[in-house]
Short mmCIF file of C-alpha atoms (C1' of nucleotides) in Angstrom, two decimals:
data_model
loop_
_atom_site.label_atom_id
_atom_site.label_comp_id
_atom_site.label_asym_id
_atom_site.label_seq_id
_atom_site.Cartn_x
_atom_site.Cartn_y
_atom_site.Cartn_z
CA UNK A 81 11.99 5.26 -28.96
CA UNK A 82 13.84 2.98 -26.22
CA UNK A 83 13.75 3.34 -22.55
CA UNK A 84 16.91 5.50 -22.51
CA UNK A 85 15.57 8.16 -25.07
CA UNK A 86 12.29 8.15 -23.25
CA UNK A 87 14.10 8.92 -19.76
CA UNK A 88 16.21 11.61 -21.69
CA UNK A 89 12.88 13.14 -22.95
CA UNK A 90 10.92 12.95 -19.75
CA UNK A 91 13.30 13.56 -17.36
CA UNK A 92 12.41 10.21 -15.51
CA UNK A 93 15.29 7.60 -15.01
CA UNK A 94 14.83 4.57 -16.83
CA UNK A 95 15.01 2.72 -13.27
CA UNK A 96 11.75 4.75 -12.47
CA UNK A 97 10.07 4.24 -15.62
CA UNK A 98 10.44 0.51 -15.12
CA UNK A 99 9.12 0.96 -11.60
CA UNK A 100 6.14 2.76 -12.57
CA UNK A 101 5.04 0.03 -15.19
CA UNK A 102 5.73 -2.57 -12.26
CA UNK A 103 3.42 -0.94 -9.99
CA UNK A 104 0.87 -0.23 -12.67
CA UNK A 105 1.17 3.57 -12.79
CA UNK A 106 1.92 3.24 -16.61
CA UNK A 107 0.68 0.41 -18.96
CA UNK A 108 3.17 -2.13 -19.84
CA UNK A 109 4.85 -1.13 -22.98
CA UNK A 110 5.15 -2.88 -26.20
CA UNK A 111 8.29 -4.79 -26.81
CA UNK A 112 10.26 -5.23 -29.98
CA UNK A 113 11.61 -8.56 -30.92
CA UNK A 114 14.53 -7.97 -28.62
CA UNK A 115 12.49 -7.59 -25.63
CA UNK A 116 13.20 -3.76 -25.48
CA UNK A 117 10.33 -1.50 -24.26
CA UNK A 118 9.22 0.98 -26.97
CA UNK A 119 7.97 4.41 -26.23
CA UNK A 120 6.14 7.05 -28.24
CA UNK A 121 5.37 10.69 -27.75
CA UNK A 122 2.31 9.87 -25.80
CA UNK A 123 4.15 7.69 -23.40
CA UNK A 124 6.72 10.60 -22.91
CA UNK A 125 3.80 12.86 -22.43
CA UNK A 126 2.40 10.80 -19.48
CA UNK A 127 6.07 10.51 -18.09
CA UNK A 128 6.40 14.36 -18.01
CA UNK A 129 2.98 14.57 -16.26
CA UNK A 130 4.18 12.16 -13.67
CA UNK A 131 7.46 14.14 -13.21
CA UNK A 132 5.74 17.42 -12.83
CA UNK A 133 3.07 15.89 -10.23
CA UNK A 134 6.21 14.51 -8.38
CA UNK A 135 7.85 17.91 -8.35
CA UNK A 136 4.67 19.31 -6.83
CA UNK A 137 5.07 16.70 -3.86
CA UNK A 138 2.41 14.60 -4.97
CA UNK A 139 2.73 10.91 -3.77
CA UNK A 140 2.65 8.25 -6.51
CA UNK A 141 -0.78 7.21 -5.34
CA UNK A 142 -2.09 10.87 -5.63
CA UNK A 143 -0.20 11.03 -9.09
CA UNK A 144 -2.18 7.93 -10.24
CA UNK A 145 -5.52 9.40 -9.24
CA UNK A 146 -4.44 12.81 -11.27
CA UNK A 147 -3.33 10.81 -14.12
CA UNK A 148 -6.68 9.00 -14.48
CA UNK A 149 -8.54 12.09 -14.04
CA UNK A 150 -6.49 13.65 -16.81
CA UNK A 151 -7.31 10.75 -19.17
CA UNK A 152 -11.02 10.76 -18.08
CA UNK A 153 -12.55 13.42 -20.48
CA UNK A 154 -15.77 13.17 -18.30
CA UNK A 155 -14.02 14.17 -15.16
CA UNK A 156 -15.32 16.94 -12.85
CA UNK A 157 -12.58 19.47 -12.14
CA UNK A 158 -13.77 19.21 -8.34
CA UNK A 159 -12.23 15.96 -8.16
CA UNK A 160 -8.83 17.35 -9.27
CA UNK A 161 -9.33 20.18 -6.98
CA UNK A 162 -10.04 17.90 -4.11
CA UNK A 163 -6.85 15.92 -4.50
CA UNK A 164 -4.73 19.17 -4.86
CA UNK A 165 -6.47 20.67 -1.68
CA UNK A 166 -5.74 17.61 0.55
CA UNK A 167 -2.24 17.53 -0.58
CA UNK A 168 -1.69 21.23 0.11
CA UNK A 169 -3.20 20.63 3.70
CA UNK A 170 -0.67 17.92 4.04
CA UNK A 171 2.14 20.15 2.84
CA UNK A 172 1.09 22.92 5.16
CA UNK A 173 0.80 20.53 8.10
CA UNK A 174 4.37 19.18 7.64
CA UNK A 175 5.55 22.82 6.91
CA UNK A 176 4.07 24.05 10.24
CA UNK A 177 5.75 21.06 12.13
CA UNK A 178 9.28 21.85 10.76
CA UNK A 179 8.65 25.59 11.21
CA UNK A 180 7.98 24.66 14.98
CA UNK A 181 11.18 22.62 15.06
CA UNK A 182 13.24 25.50 13.41
CA UNK A 183 11.68 27.99 15.90
CA UNK A 184 12.85 25.80 18.87
CA UNK A 185 16.19 24.93 17.40
CA UNK A 186 17.21 28.58 16.65
CA UNK A 187 16.21 29.73 20.14
CA UNK A 188 18.36 27.10 21.73
CA UNK A 189 20.99 27.83 19.22
CA UNK A 190 20.77 31.42 19.98
CA UNK A 191 21.29 30.63 23.58
CA UNK A 192 24.33 28.41 23.00
CA UNK A 193 27.63 29.92 23.47
CA UNK A 194 29.10 27.77 20.49
CA UNK A 195 32.63 28.08 21.88
CA UNK A 196 35.12 25.63 23.64
CA UNK A 197 33.04 25.28 26.63
CA UNK A 198 31.23 22.11 27.27
CA UNK A 199 27.87 23.71 28.81
CA UNK A 200 25.11 23.61 26.18
CA UNK A 201 21.36 24.62 26.39
CA UNK A 202 20.68 22.36 23.28
CA UNK A 203 21.68 19.12 25.01
CA UNK A 204 20.14 20.65 28.24
CA UNK A 205 16.92 20.77 26.26
CA UNK A 206 17.21 17.38 24.67
CA UNK A 207 18.05 15.95 28.38
CA UNK A 208 14.89 17.35 29.80
CA UNK A 209 16.70 19.79 31.98
CA UNK A 210 16.06 22.83 30.24
CA UNK A 211 13.47 25.66 30.66
CA UNK A 212 12.64 25.54 27.09
CA UNK A 213 11.50 21.55 26.56
CA UNK A 214 11.34 20.28 23.14
CA UNK A 215 7.82 19.64 23.11
CA UNK A 216 7.14 18.41 19.48
CA UNK A 217 5.23 15.34 19.87
CA UNK B 136 12.55 -2.68 34.47
CA UNK B 137 11.66 -4.70 31.43
CA UNK B 138 11.25 -3.25 27.84
CA UNK B 139 7.75 -2.63 28.11
CA UNK B 140 8.18 -0.43 31.23
CA UNK B 141 11.15 1.37 29.67
CA UNK B 142 8.93 1.99 26.62
CA UNK B 143 6.28 3.41 28.85
CA UNK B 144 8.43 5.49 30.69
CA UNK B 145 10.51 6.90 27.71
CA UNK B 146 7.75 7.09 25.10
CA UNK B 147 9.92 4.97 22.71
CA UNK B 148 8.19 1.85 21.48
CA UNK B 149 9.75 -1.22 22.57
CA UNK B 150 10.27 -2.37 18.86
CA UNK B 151 12.44 0.96 18.37
CA UNK B 152 14.22 0.36 21.59
CA UNK B 153 15.59 -3.09 20.21
CA UNK B 154 16.46 -1.45 16.89
CA UNK B 155 18.22 1.16 18.55
CA UNK B 156 20.12 -1.38 20.14
CA UNK B 157 20.78 -3.26 17.13
CA UNK B 158 22.33 -0.43 14.97
CA UNK B 159 24.44 0.58 17.97
CA UNK B 160 22.77 3.65 18.95
CA UNK B 161 22.22 2.33 22.52
CA UNK B 162 24.64 -0.02 24.29
CA UNK B 163 23.36 -3.86 24.42
CA UNK B 164 21.18 -4.18 27.61
CA UNK B 165 22.08 -6.63 30.41
CA UNK B 166 19.83 -9.81 30.34
CA UNK B 167 17.94 -11.41 33.17
CA UNK B 168 18.37 -15.30 33.40
CA UNK B 169 15.13 -15.53 31.22
CA UNK B 170 16.78 -13.47 28.37
CA UNK B 171 14.75 -10.30 29.14
CA UNK B 172 16.35 -6.93 28.49
CA UNK B 173 16.75 -4.90 31.91
CA UNK B 174 16.55 -1.25 31.87
CA UNK B 175 17.25 1.48 34.76
CA UNK B 176 16.78 5.13 35.05
CA UNK B 177 19.74 5.94 33.08
CA UNK B 178 18.70 4.04 30.03
CA UNK B 179 15.36 5.53 30.27
CA UNK B 180 17.01 9.06 30.43
CA UNK B 181 18.96 8.12 27.15
CA UNK B 182 15.83 6.84 25.44
CA UNK B 183 14.16 10.10 26.27
CA UNK B 184 16.89 12.21 25.01
CA UNK B 185 16.60 10.12 21.60
CA UNK B 186 12.85 10.85 21.57
CA UNK B 187 13.14 14.61 22.06
CA UNK B 188 16.00 14.74 19.24
CA UNK B 189 13.62 12.71 16.78
CA UNK B 190 10.85 15.04 17.68
CA UNK B 191 13.04 17.89 16.58
CA UNK B 192 13.69 16.35 13.32
CA UNK B 193 17.26 15.11 13.81
CA UNK B 194 18.15 11.91 12.02
CA UNK B 195 19.16 8.81 13.91
CA UNK B 196 22.59 9.62 12.72
CA UNK B 197 22.66 13.06 13.96
CA UNK B 198 20.99 11.95 17.08
CA UNK B 199 23.93 9.64 17.68
CA UNK B 200 26.34 12.49 17.57
CA UNK B 201 24.34 14.53 19.88
CA UNK B 202 24.17 11.52 22.25
CA UNK B 203 27.82 11.32 21.92
CA UNK B 204 28.57 15.05 22.69
CA UNK B 205 25.97 14.80 25.63
CA UNK B 206 28.02 11.89 27.18
CA UNK B 207 31.30 13.60 26.48
CA UNK B 208 32.13 15.92 29.42
CA UNK B 209 34.95 17.33 27.44
CA UNK B 210 32.85 18.42 24.43
CA UNK B 211 32.82 21.89 23.05
CA UNK B 212 29.52 23.53 22.68
CA UNK B 213 30.40 24.64 19.38
CA UNK B 214 30.34 21.00 17.92
CA UNK B 215 26.75 20.67 19.39
CA UNK B 216 25.56 24.16 17.80
CA UNK B 217 27.21 22.95 14.50
CA UNK B 218 25.03 19.84 14.40
CA UNK B 219 21.97 22.02 15.32
CA UNK B 220 22.64 24.61 12.48
CA UNK B 221 23.27 22.20 9.90
CA UNK B 222 19.79 20.34 10.63
CA UNK B 223 18.17 24.03 10.78
CA UNK B 224 19.65 24.48 7.44
CA UNK B 225 18.26 21.41 5.95
CA UNK B 226 14.81 22.08 7.70
CA UNK B 227 14.66 25.44 6.18
CA UNK B 228 15.65 24.21 2.56
CA UNK B 229 12.92 21.77 2.80
CA UNK B 230 10.25 24.24 4.19
CA UNK B 231 11.13 26.57 1.15
CA UNK B 232 10.69 23.80 -1.23
CA UNK B 233 7.28 22.89 0.00
CA UNK B 234 6.31 26.44 0.39
CA UNK B 235 6.94 26.78 -3.34
CA UNK B 236 4.84 23.85 -3.99
CA UNK B 237 2.09 25.20 -1.90
CA UNK B 238 2.30 28.55 -3.63
CA UNK B 239 2.05 26.96 -7.24
CA UNK B 240 -0.68 24.62 -5.90
CA UNK B 241 -2.91 27.27 -4.34
CA UNK B 242 -2.66 29.35 -7.47
CA UNK B 243 -3.59 26.70 -9.67
CA UNK B 244 -6.57 25.47 -7.28
CA UNK B 245 -7.67 29.14 -7.21
CA UNK B 246 -7.96 29.13 -11.02
CA UNK B 247 -9.89 25.88 -10.96
CA UNK B 248 -13.52 26.36 -10.93
CA UNK B 249 -13.83 22.97 -8.85
CA UNK B 250 -17.26 22.03 -10.42
CA UNK B 251 -18.79 19.32 -12.57
CA UNK B 252 -17.03 20.70 -15.56
CA UNK B 253 -13.89 18.75 -17.03
CA UNK B 254 -11.66 21.73 -17.86
CA UNK B 255 -8.86 22.09 -15.19
CA UNK B 256 -6.02 24.37 -14.95
CA UNK B 257 -4.24 21.85 -12.54
CA UNK B 258 -4.34 19.13 -14.95
CA UNK B 259 -3.26 21.64 -17.71
CA UNK B 260 -0.25 22.65 -15.55
CA UNK B 261 0.73 18.97 -14.94
CA UNK B 262 0.22 18.26 -18.61
CA UNK B 263 2.80 21.32 -19.68
CA UNK B 264 0.04 23.09 -21.50
CA UNK B 265 -0.48 25.95 -19.12
CA UNK B 266 1.00 29.50 -18.69
CA UNK B 267 2.07 28.59 -15.08
CA UNK B 268 4.40 25.42 -15.48
CA UNK B 269 5.06 23.46 -12.36
CA UNK B 270 8.96 24.45 -12.35
CA UNK B 271 10.03 22.56 -9.15
CA UNK B 272 13.12 20.56 -10.12
"C1'" DC C 100 -0.93 -28.47 39.52
"C1'" DC C 101 -2.58 -26.28 35.23
"C1'" DT C 102 -4.52 -22.75 32.42
"C1'" DT C 103 -4.90 -18.13 30.90
"C1'" DG C 104 -3.07 -13.86 29.40
"C1'" DA C 105 0.34 -10.58 29.29
"C1'" DC C 106 4.65 -10.24 28.65
"C1'" DC C 107 9.25 -11.24 26.44
"C1'" DT C 108 12.43 -13.31 22.52
"C1'" DT C 109 13.74 -13.42 17.48
"C1'" DC C 110 12.91 -13.35 12.71
"C1'" DC C 111 10.90 -11.88 8.53
"C1'" DC C 112 8.20 -8.56 5.57
"C1'" DA C 113 6.36 -4.18 4.54
"C1'" DT C 114 6.23 0.80 3.66
"C1'" DG C 115 7.86 5.04 -0.43
"C1'" DA C 116 10.61 6.29 -3.92
"C1'" DT C 117 14.75 6.03 -5.35
"C1'" DG C 118 19.48 4.37 -6.70
"C1'" DG C 119 23.38 0.69 -7.18
"C1'" DG C 120 25.06 -3.04 -9.34
"C1'" DA C 121 25.62 -7.74 -11.13
"C1'" DA C 122 24.87 -10.93 -14.81
"C1'" DG C 123 23.53 -11.58 -19.32
"C1'" DG C 124 21.41 -10.45 -23.90
"C1'" DT C 125 21.42 -7.01 -28.13
"C1'" DC C 126 22.84 -4.02 -31.61
"C1'" DC C 127 25.68 -0.67 -33.95
"C1'" DA C 128 29.81 1.29 -35.76
"C1'" DC C 129 34.24 0.39 -36.91
"C1'" DG D 155 34.26 -9.72 -35.03
"C1'" DT D 156 34.97 -6.95 -31.58
"C1'" DG D 157 34.24 -3.05 -28.34
"C1'" DG D 158 30.97 -0.11 -26.29
"C1'" DA D 159 26.74 1.53 -25.24
"C1'" DC D 160 22.55 0.10 -24.71
"C1'" DC D 161 18.97 -3.18 -22.99
"C1'" DT D 162 16.97 -7.11 -19.83
"C1'" DT D 163 15.78 -8.97 -14.93
"C1'" DC D 164 16.86 -9.77 -10.15
"C1'" DC D 165 18.65 -8.51 -5.62
"C1'" DC D 166 20.01 -5.21 -2.21
"C1'" DA D 167 20.05 -0.67 0.13
"C1'" DT D 168 18.40 3.63 1.85
"C1'" DC D 169 15.43 5.66 6.45
"C1'" DA D 170 12.59 4.93 10.60
"C1'" DT D 171 9.09 2.65 11.79
"C1'" DG D 172 5.20 -1.07 12.45
"C1'" DG D 173 3.11 -5.82 11.67
"C1'" DG D 174 2.80 -10.22 12.82
"C1'" DA D 175 4.32 -15.14 13.63
"C1'" DA D 176 6.28 -18.62 16.40
"C1'" DG D 177 7.91 -19.72 20.47
"C1'" DG D 178 9.78 -19.09 25.50
"C1'" DT D 179 8.47 -17.09 30.40
"C1'" DC D 180 6.17 -15.61 34.34
"C1'" DA D 181 2.28 -14.34 37.58
"C1'" DA D 182 -2.26 -14.81 39.11
"C1'" DG D 183 -6.15 -17.32 39.86
"C1'" DG D 184 -8.86 -21.65 39.61
#
DNA sequence: CCTTGACCTTCCCATGATGGGAAGGTCCAC
DNA sequence: GTGGACCTTCCCATCATGGGAAGGTCAAGG
């Protein structure tokens, strides 16, 4: 299987497959005589694993840890759970941060007439002249 | 006022102040004879505006639009509201995406014994062998 | 007057994950 | 043998930010 077919089968772009190889996330693939990378079902399975991890928001660094744990038959599931829980905590922190932004923005938008007049509480807030400061950071 | 003092007064790093100037977000500052940038209260106010916009999650491109609207006394508040609402929609989309990840991850973590045994539903899911596929993307 | 330290300047590089595209080699089908 | 669809490597861009080097400037204190 060439890289294009592996890409098709895994949902990971050929560009990314080469990149993952470059950064050591996946092993350098064997090459045919014409210098083409060759993939088998095992490699496609790894790529799909990576893609799913990425879809769940894991960084490539976290994905690498998960991949190693997956391939380590002596792993402790606690280690996997730890990676997941740290990631969940990070997601929840970012969600809370964004929700706070949304809350402020919705309030300001609600207070904005949104017509052809120039007066605008959103700009007033950003300019630091409003009763409802931005307050995020 | 030198760039260090403007940074102190605005909360924007000197590095970023120069960058904002470079990309045209703020006007190139006047220089003293020794080539130092000089800032006044007006510039600090602009920098604080930018910082607040960034704290609310606006991109620099959106911030530039807001800045121009702020400085346009003939603006229509509808234009400002539009920028804010588009941004809110984007935030909400990203929040929903992350919440979906959290939901899946919490479920998988809950099903994981998290002890010294290797069996792990989190890895099973990532490997595509689980009854609860990742399903994000 | 000279040193020291705290500023300032520009320039290059790095992040994280991804895409675009150029220039060149290869292979298959017609 | 030719065209098109692949493959290869290499460089550049994104977005916003920081690090750090190399060199200029200034103020305070000896």
